[in-house]
Amino acid sequence: MLRAFLRTAAARARARSTRPDQDDDVLLDAPDDRLAPALLAAARGEHTPAAGLLTGTRQRAEWEHRDRYTTRLAAFSRSRSEWLDAWRITDPQDPDALLVAARLAVTRHWDSPDRALLLRQIVPAVTAAAEAAGPDPVPWRTALDAARGAGAGHAEFERLWGQAVRRSPHHYGCHVAALEYLAAASPGAHRECLDFAETAAQDAPEDALVRALPLRAAFTCLRAADAGSATGAPPRDLRVRLDAAADRAVALSAAHPTADPWAAELRNLLAYVLVRLDRLADAAEQLRLTGPYVTSFPWDRETDDPLGRFLQVRADVRAGVAAAPPRTGSGHPRSGRGGRVGRDDH
């Protein structure tokens, strides 16, 4: 654990002092400077730094950071829960401890063959905790995920969704949960998913993370096509919307510094979608911008070795760009792509 964090710090120093494309020393799911001390302390069984981190995000209404940190702390607790157990014994009603515990419960039950049954049993408690959390939308993201996994009907899910957006109309995590519910309820509803995502992005402030929701919808559409064994290119009108979602995310990526751990998930997801759209030059640029920071999502949706998958795709993209013929004005007007990675390689 300590070695991983030290490597993270060293990689950040190199990212500041070297060219952005010198990113061979990649790091998987590296924490940012605020989360790293909390995880280090949790590894020692101490909960105070995590408590302080989450309290600060709640008091400052940093909902996107709060959501991401909660998810990471819950993931850590799957194998090392002593610090969380001690926290809950010390203060059983602490809203931040309850939030992490709820997220952990949903995460643990999600992989069970009895997922729906197990999640139905905890939905009332998760929802009650969310109702007691005041203006915080993050517990509602957990409640929405639990309801989706439990197979909740449309009326119940819409009730939870209404509570979430009443607290924060542009919270990215809640919108992702709703998008995934829509996709699961109607597997062929590609256009409906894009409609939902585009509307949310259009109505959001310029700096809101939810403006990346169309990219997430594009990813959902591409994955659904895989599950349905679809072949060939998507219909032209759908392809135009997938490209538009990627273009919007390219603009969002440009607003962040190179080798920024906060933007890493956006850039990893964007690279994945761009490769699937055969926009290799654009994908290569996002892979350069992400620097050493690899995120498990989206690569873990295809393999149990997300880091290995990322490295394979990166190598394929670089080879495809290098082998591409000179641009002649044809191809995608925004990417100038010339290479192609086969379906089995992305």
Tab-separated table of C-alpha atoms in Angstrom:
chain	number	residue	atom	x	y	z
A	1	MET	CA	0.000	0.000	0.000
A	2	LEU	CA	2.704	2.502	1.026
A	3	ARG	CA	4.816	1.565	-1.994
A	4	ALA	CA	1.858	2.281	-4.306
A	5	PHE	CA	1.376	5.757	-2.848
A	6	LEU	CA	5.098	6.528	-3.045
A	7	ARG	CA	5.085	5.497	-6.696
A	8	THR	CA	2.091	7.788	-7.221
A	9	ALA	CA	3.951	10.743	-5.742
A	10	ALA	CA	7.009	9.997	-7.866
A	11	ALA	CA	4.905	9.764	-11.023
A	12	ARG	CA	3.315	13.135	-10.273
A	13	ALA	CA	6.759	14.678	-9.917
A	14	ARG	CA	7.818	13.245	-13.259
A	15	ALA	CA	4.578	14.449	-14.873
A	16	ARG	CA	5.410	17.998	-13.755
A	17	SER	CA	9.020	17.849	-14.923
A	18	THR	CA	8.898	15.799	-18.131
A	19	ARG	CA	7.020	15.763	-21.375
A	20	PRO	CA	3.402	14.497	-21.038
A	21	ASP	CA	3.902	11.532	-23.336
A	22	GLN	CA	6.561	9.976	-21.074
A	23	ASP	CA	3.960	7.905	-19.260
A	24	ASP	CA	5.377	4.391	-19.300
A	25	ASP	CA	5.248	4.139	-15.498
A	26	VAL	CA	1.462	3.883	-15.344
A	27	LEU	CA	-0.537	3.774	-12.114
A	28	LEU	CA	-3.908	2.084	-11.662
A	29	ASP	CA	-6.560	4.005	-9.709
A	30	ALA	CA	-4.035	6.318	-8.084
A	31	PRO	CA	-5.641	8.495	-5.378
A	32	ASP	CA	-5.367	12.262	-5.495
A	33	ASP	CA	-3.550	14.296	-2.874
A	34	ARG	CA	-6.635	14.568	-0.658
A	35	LEU	CA	-7.633	10.909	-0.712
A	36	ALA	CA	-4.164	9.373	-0.400
A	37	PRO	CA	-3.617	10.293	3.294
A	38	ALA	CA	-7.055	8.932	4.208
A	39	LEU	CA	-6.311	5.612	2.521
A	40	LEU	CA	-2.876	5.387	4.122
A	41	ALA	CA	-4.422	5.942	7.542
A	42	ALA	CA	-7.175	3.414	6.838
A	43	ALA	CA	-4.493	0.860	6.008
A	44	ARG	CA	-3.209	1.422	9.551
A	45	GLY	CA	-6.724	1.011	10.953
A	46	GLU	CA	-7.244	4.739	11.560
A	47	HIS	CA	-10.474	6.425	10.498
A	48	THR	CA	-9.907	10.046	11.543
A	49	PRO	CA	-8.385	11.279	8.234
A	50	ALA	CA	-11.203	9.690	6.208
A	51	ALA	CA	-13.755	11.208	8.565
A	52	GLY	CA	-12.175	14.634	8.175
A	53	LEU	CA	-12.028	14.307	4.394
A	54	LEU	CA	-15.695	13.381	4.031
A	55	THR	CA	-16.840	15.931	6.592
A	56	GLY	CA	-15.091	18.617	4.583
A	57	THR	CA	-16.722	17.571	1.329
A	58	ARG	CA	-20.132	17.577	3.037
A	59	GLN	CA	-19.672	20.982	4.646
A	60	ARG	CA	-18.420	22.530	1.392
A	61	ALA	CA	-21.055	20.744	-0.729
A	62	GLU	CA	-18.337	19.169	-2.895
A	63	TRP	CA	-20.708	16.489	-4.048
A	64	GLU	CA	-18.667	15.086	-6.939
A	65	HIS	CA	-15.557	14.733	-4.775
A	66	ARG	CA	-17.653	13.292	-1.961
A	67	ASP	CA	-19.133	10.692	-4.287
A	68	ARG	CA	-15.771	9.651	-5.687
A	69	TYR	CA	-14.049	9.522	-2.302
A	70	THR	CA	-16.905	7.513	-0.795
A	71	THR	CA	-16.687	4.996	-3.622
A	72	ARG	CA	-12.930	4.616	-3.218
A	73	LEU	CA	-13.110	4.276	0.575
A	74	ALA	CA	-15.876	1.684	0.279
A	75	ALA	CA	-13.843	-0.255	-2.283
A	76	PHE	CA	-10.865	-0.241	0.070
A	77	SER	CA	-13.112	-1.509	2.874
A	78	ARG	CA	-14.046	-4.642	0.949
A	79	SER	CA	-10.751	-6.187	2.045
A	80	ARG	CA	-9.742	-3.901	4.946
A	81	SER	CA	-12.789	-2.874	6.976
A	82	GLU	CA	-11.226	-2.585	10.453
A	83	TRP	CA	-10.940	1.192	10.230
A	84	LEU	CA	-14.599	1.535	9.188
A	85	ASP	CA	-15.737	-0.857	11.917
A	86	ALA	CA	-13.865	1.209	14.498
A	87	TRP	CA	-15.363	4.420	13.128
A	88	ARG	CA	-18.903	3.080	13.387
A	89	ILE	CA	-18.310	1.850	16.942
A	90	THR	CA	-16.939	5.262	17.900
A	91	ASP	CA	-19.828	7.192	16.335
A	92	PRO	CA	-22.656	4.924	15.120
A	93	GLN	CA	-24.698	7.850	13.748
A	94	ASP	CA	-21.935	9.676	11.928
A	95	PRO	CA	-23.434	10.500	8.484
A	96	ASP	CA	-20.128	9.998	6.718
A	97	ALA	CA	-19.515	6.579	8.282
A	98	LEU	CA	-23.089	5.587	7.409
A	99	LEU	CA	-22.505	6.723	3.822
A	100	VAL	CA	-19.374	4.601	3.382
A	101	ALA	CA	-21.038	1.618	5.078
A	102	ALA	CA	-24.068	1.846	2.780
A	103	ARG	CA	-21.864	2.039	-0.291
A	104	LEU	CA	-19.858	-0.934	0.946
A	105	ALA	CA	-23.007	-3.004	1.514
A	106	VAL	CA	-24.277	-2.329	-2.004
A	107	THR	CA	-20.859	-3.115	-3.501
A	108	ARG	CA	-20.555	-6.399	-1.625
A	109	HIS	CA	-24.036	-7.580	-2.570
A	110	TRP	CA	-23.675	-6.564	-6.217
A	111	ASP	CA	-21.455	-9.516	-7.122
A	112	SER	CA	-23.634	-12.100	-5.359
A	113	PRO	CA	-25.831	-14.491	-7.374
A	114	ASP	CA	-28.564	-13.442	-4.912
A	115	ARG	CA	-27.992	-9.762	-5.634
A	116	ALA	CA	-31.634	-8.778	-6.113
A	117	LEU	CA	-32.765	-10.487	-2.918
A	118	LEU	CA	-29.905	-9.126	-0.829
A	119	LEU	CA	-30.299	-5.587	-2.118
A	120	ARG	CA	-34.066	-5.635	-1.566
A	121	GLN	CA	-33.327	-6.345	2.081
A	122	ILE	CA	-31.123	-3.276	2.510
A	123	VAL	CA	-32.945	-0.762	0.288
A	124	PRO	CA	-35.176	0.483	3.152
A	125	ALA	CA	-32.164	1.151	5.411
A	126	VAL	CA	-30.167	2.796	2.613
A	127	THR	CA	-33.125	4.990	1.712
A	128	ALA	CA	-33.766	5.929	5.345
A	129	ALA	CA	-30.118	6.983	5.711
A	130	ALA	CA	-30.420	9.093	2.571
A	131	GLU	CA	-33.572	10.772	3.867
A	132	ALA	CA	-31.727	11.683	7.069
A	133	ALA	CA	-28.760	13.172	5.210
A	134	GLY	CA	-30.285	16.576	4.514
A	135	PRO	CA	-29.127	18.266	1.309
A	136	ASP	CA	-26.482	15.636	0.514
A	137	PRO	CA	-27.297	13.906	-2.823
A	138	VAL	CA	-24.562	11.263	-2.551
A	139	PRO	CA	-26.554	8.837	-0.345
A	140	TRP	CA	-29.275	8.996	-2.985
A	141	ARG	CA	-26.804	7.789	-5.595
A	142	THR	CA	-26.276	4.724	-3.389
A	143	ALA	CA	-30.039	4.332	-2.940
A	144	LEU	CA	-30.561	4.519	-6.703
A	145	ASP	CA	-27.896	1.884	-7.331
A	146	ALA	CA	-29.387	-0.373	-4.669
A	147	ALA	CA	-32.850	0.011	-6.159
A	148	ARG	CA	-31.561	-0.775	-9.635
A	149	GLY	CA	-29.807	-3.907	-8.420
A	150	ALA	CA	-32.905	-4.932	-6.506
A	151	GLY	CA	-35.029	-4.702	-9.649
A	152	ALA	CA	-37.164	-1.812	-8.389
A	153	GLY	CA	-40.149	-0.840	-10.497
A	154	HIS	CA	-40.313	2.401	-12.426
A	155	ALA	CA	-42.506	4.197	-9.888
A	156	GLU	CA	-40.176	3.463	-6.970
A	157	PHE	CA	-37.069	4.378	-8.931
A	158	GLU	CA	-38.653	7.628	-10.098
A	159	ARG	CA	-39.516	8.460	-6.479
A	160	LEU	CA	-35.887	8.030	-5.435
A	161	TRP	CA	-34.716	9.957	-8.492
A	162	GLY	CA	-36.972	12.855	-7.572
A	163	GLN	CA	-35.442	12.992	-4.097
A	164	ALA	CA	-31.926	12.960	-5.577
A	165	VAL	CA	-32.375	15.751	-8.110
A	166	ARG	CA	-34.271	17.857	-5.579
A	167	ARG	CA	-31.041	17.991	-3.598
A	168	SER	CA	-28.660	18.439	-6.506
A	169	PRO	CA	-30.104	18.714	-10.029
A	170	HIS	CA	-26.729	18.204	-11.725
A	171	HIS	CA	-25.051	15.517	-9.634
A	172	TYR	CA	-23.144	13.237	-11.992
A	173	GLY	CA	-23.320	10.047	-9.919
A	174	CYS	CA	-27.099	10.162	-9.575
A	175	HIS	CA	-27.431	10.759	-13.310
A	176	VAL	CA	-25.170	7.777	-14.039
A	177	ALA	CA	-27.359	5.609	-11.798
A	178	ALA	CA	-30.476	6.768	-13.653
A	179	LEU	CA	-28.835	6.230	-17.043
A	180	GLU	CA	-27.870	2.679	-16.099
A	181	TYR	CA	-31.379	1.986	-14.842
A	182	LEU	CA	-32.830	3.199	-18.143
A	183	ALA	CA	-30.363	1.094	-20.118
A	184	ALA	CA	-31.118	-2.023	-18.053
A	185	ALA	CA	-34.880	-1.502	-18.243
A	186	SER	CA	-34.798	-1.049	-22.039
A	187	PRO	CA	-31.668	-2.704	-23.473
A	188	GLY	CA	-32.309	-1.386	-26.979
A	189	ALA	CA	-33.097	2.176	-25.922
A	190	HIS	CA	-29.913	3.728	-27.293
A	191	ARG	CA	-31.593	6.906	-28.460
A	192	GLU	CA	-33.535	7.263	-25.198
A	193	CYS	CA	-30.295	6.962	-23.218
A	194	LEU	CA	-28.670	9.615	-25.384
A	195	ASP	CA	-31.753	11.837	-25.101
A	196	PHE	CA	-31.589	11.663	-21.315
A	197	ALA	CA	-27.848	12.322	-21.213
A	198	GLU	CA	-27.888	15.154	-23.732
A	199	THR	CA	-30.707	16.934	-21.909
A	200	ALA	CA	-28.864	16.655	-18.587
A	201	ALA	CA	-25.642	17.950	-20.117
A	202	GLN	CA	-27.326	20.815	-21.941
A	203	ASP	CA	-28.988	22.073	-18.760
A	204	ALA	CA	-25.845	21.846	-16.598
A	205	PRO	CA	-23.329	24.591	-15.789
A	206	GLU	CA	-20.207	24.717	-17.956
A	207	ASP	CA	-17.967	23.201	-15.279
A	208	ALA	CA	-20.389	20.479	-14.144
A	209	LEU	CA	-19.173	16.899	-14.436
A	210	VAL	CA	-22.612	15.859	-15.672
A	211	ARG	CA	-21.725	17.467	-18.974
A	212	ALA	CA	-19.774	14.237	-19.567
A	213	LEU	CA	-22.968	12.170	-19.276
A	214	PRO	CA	-23.431	11.834	-23.079
A	215	LEU	CA	-20.024	10.136	-23.178
A	216	ARG	CA	-21.214	7.683	-20.546
A	217	ALA	CA	-24.359	7.127	-22.611
A	218	ALA	CA	-22.226	6.473	-25.698
A	219	PHE	CA	-20.244	3.900	-23.728
A	220	THR	CA	-23.511	2.290	-22.592
A	221	CYS	CA	-24.744	2.103	-26.180
A	222	LEU	CA	-21.526	0.538	-27.411
A	223	ARG	CA	-21.506	-2.032	-24.616
A	224	ALA	CA	-25.159	-2.877	-25.258
A	225	ALA	CA	-24.325	-3.452	-28.922
A	226	ASP	CA	-21.627	-5.897	-27.823
A	227	ALA	CA	-24.036	-7.754	-25.552
A	228	GLY	CA	-26.511	-8.020	-28.394
A	229	SER	CA	-23.803	-9.245	-30.776
A	230	ALA	CA	-24.561	-6.360	-33.108
A	231	THR	CA	-22.416	-6.200	-36.199
A	232	GLY	CA	-21.556	-3.445	-38.594
A	233	ALA	CA	-21.561	0.309	-38.113
A	234	PRO	CA	-24.351	2.009	-36.139
A	235	PRO	CA	-27.049	3.834	-38.118
A	236	ARG	CA	-25.857	7.200	-39.387
A	237	ASP	CA	-28.027	9.272	-37.067
A	238	LEU	CA	-26.827	7.306	-34.040
A	239	ARG	CA	-23.203	7.545	-35.151
A	240	VAL	CA	-23.522	11.329	-35.404
A	241	ARG	CA	-24.748	11.476	-31.820
A	242	LEU	CA	-21.985	9.186	-30.571
A	243	ASP	CA	-19.409	11.412	-32.236
A	244	ALA	CA	-21.049	14.499	-30.740
A	245	ALA	CA	-20.867	12.932	-27.274
A	246	ALA	CA	-17.165	12.255	-27.777
A	247	ASP	CA	-16.566	15.787	-29.057
A	248	ARG	CA	-18.265	17.263	-25.999
A	249	ALA	CA	-16.021	15.156	-23.759
A	250	VAL	CA	-12.915	16.227	-25.706
A	251	ALA	CA	-13.794	19.825	-24.842
A	252	LEU	CA	-14.256	18.887	-21.178
A	253	SER	CA	-10.910	17.103	-21.156
A	254	ALA	CA	-9.218	20.198	-22.578
A	255	ALA	CA	-10.343	22.186	-19.528
A	256	HIS	CA	-8.166	20.025	-17.229
A	257	PRO	CA	-4.368	19.998	-16.919
A	258	THR	CA	-2.333	17.234	-18.490
A	259	ALA	CA	-1.733	14.249	-16.189
A	260	ASP	CA	-4.504	15.312	-13.821
A	261	PRO	CA	-5.703	12.425	-11.595
A	262	TRP	CA	-9.166	14.007	-11.247
A	263	ALA	CA	-9.676	13.948	-15.034
A	264	ALA	CA	-8.232	10.452	-15.429
A	265	GLU	CA	-11.550	8.584	-15.453
A	266	LEU	CA	-13.019	10.986	-18.006
A	267	ARG	CA	-9.974	10.577	-20.259
A	268	ASN	CA	-9.813	6.791	-19.902
A	269	LEU	CA	-13.496	6.511	-20.788
A	270	LEU	CA	-13.102	8.975	-23.633
A	271	ALA	CA	-10.155	7.031	-25.045
A	272	TYR	CA	-12.228	3.835	-24.913
A	273	VAL	CA	-15.143	5.406	-26.794
A	274	LEU	CA	-12.903	7.080	-29.364
A	275	VAL	CA	-11.201	3.769	-30.122
A	276	ARG	CA	-14.581	2.108	-30.554
A	277	LEU	CA	-15.500	4.893	-32.991
A	278	ASP	CA	-12.233	4.318	-34.886
A	279	ARG	CA	-11.027	7.838	-34.073
A	280	LEU	CA	-7.507	6.691	-33.305
A	281	ALA	CA	-5.735	10.029	-33.554
A	282	ASP	CA	-8.146	11.537	-31.042
A	283	ALA	CA	-7.799	8.494	-28.794
A	284	ALA	CA	-4.010	8.784	-28.904
A	285	GLU	CA	-4.256	12.401	-27.759
A	286	GLN	CA	-6.426	11.455	-24.770
A	287	LEU	CA	-4.025	8.663	-23.867
A	288	ARG	CA	-1.243	11.232	-23.926
A	289	LEU	CA	-3.183	13.690	-21.786
A	290	THR	CA	-4.048	11.140	-19.122
A	291	GLY	CA	-0.329	10.649	-18.459
A	292	PRO	CA	0.413	7.836	-15.986
A	293	TYR	CA	-3.125	7.631	-14.593
A	294	VAL	CA	-5.086	4.525	-15.542
A	295	THR	CA	-8.533	3.912	-14.070
A	296	SER	CA	-10.128	0.488	-13.727
A	297	PHE	CA	-13.289	1.795	-15.361
A	298	PRO	CA	-13.953	1.283	-18.256
A	299	TRP	CA	-11.305	-1.359	-18.919
A	300	ASP	CA	-12.597	-3.662	-16.171
A	301	ARG	CA	-15.837	-4.078	-18.099
A	302	GLU	CA	-13.934	-6.275	-20.552
A	303	THR	CA	-11.362	-8.093	-18.427
A	304	ASP	CA	-10.175	-8.897	-14.924
A	305	ASP	CA	-6.891	-7.180	-15.806
A	306	PRO	CA	-7.820	-3.544	-16.529
A	307	LEU	CA	-4.233	-2.337	-16.457
A	308	GLY	CA	-3.160	-4.956	-18.967
A	309	ARG	CA	-6.123	-4.081	-21.172
A	310	PHE	CA	-5.260	-0.397	-21.066
A	311	LEU	CA	-1.657	-1.104	-22.053
A	312	GLN	CA	-2.773	-3.344	-24.915
A	313	VAL	CA	-5.221	-0.765	-26.252
A	314	ARG	CA	-2.651	2.015	-25.909
A	315	ALA	CA	-0.095	0.012	-27.859
A	316	ASP	CA	-2.664	-0.786	-30.560
A	317	VAL	CA	-3.699	2.854	-30.849
A	318	ARG	CA	-0.117	4.053	-31.164
A	319	ALA	CA	0.622	1.404	-33.778
A	320	GLY	CA	-2.548	2.276	-35.689
A	321	VAL	CA	-1.738	5.993	-35.732
A	322	ALA	CA	1.838	5.308	-36.824
A	323	ALA	CA	0.655	3.080	-39.677
A	324	ALA	CA	-2.055	5.469	-40.872
A	325	PRO	CA	-1.611	6.968	-44.336
A	326	PRO	CA	-1.194	10.729	-44.622
A	327	ARG	CA	-4.402	12.723	-44.251
A	328	THR	CA	-6.160	13.511	-47.498
A	329	GLY	CA	-9.235	15.256	-46.142
A	330	SER	CA	-11.306	12.088	-45.916
A	331	GLY	CA	-12.292	10.273	-42.780
A	332	HIS	CA	-13.826	11.725	-39.677
A	333	PRO	CA	-13.770	15.540	-39.991
A	334	ARG	CA	-12.764	16.031	-36.336
A	335	SER	CA	-10.205	13.280	-35.951
A	336	GLY	CA	-8.425	12.702	-39.215
A	337	ARG	CA	-8.229	9.035	-38.256
A	338	GLY	CA	-6.375	6.728	-40.537
A	339	GLY	CA	-5.759	3.520	-38.588
A	340	ARG	CA	-8.220	0.977	-37.329
A	341	VAL	CA	-8.178	-1.279	-34.340
A	342	GLY	CA	-10.181	-4.450	-34.864
A	343	ARG	CA	-13.338	-5.161	-32.838
A	344	ASP	CA	-11.506	-7.773	-30.783
A	345	ASP	CA	-8.902	-5.191	-29.767
A	346	HIS	CA	-11.213	-2.612	-28.170
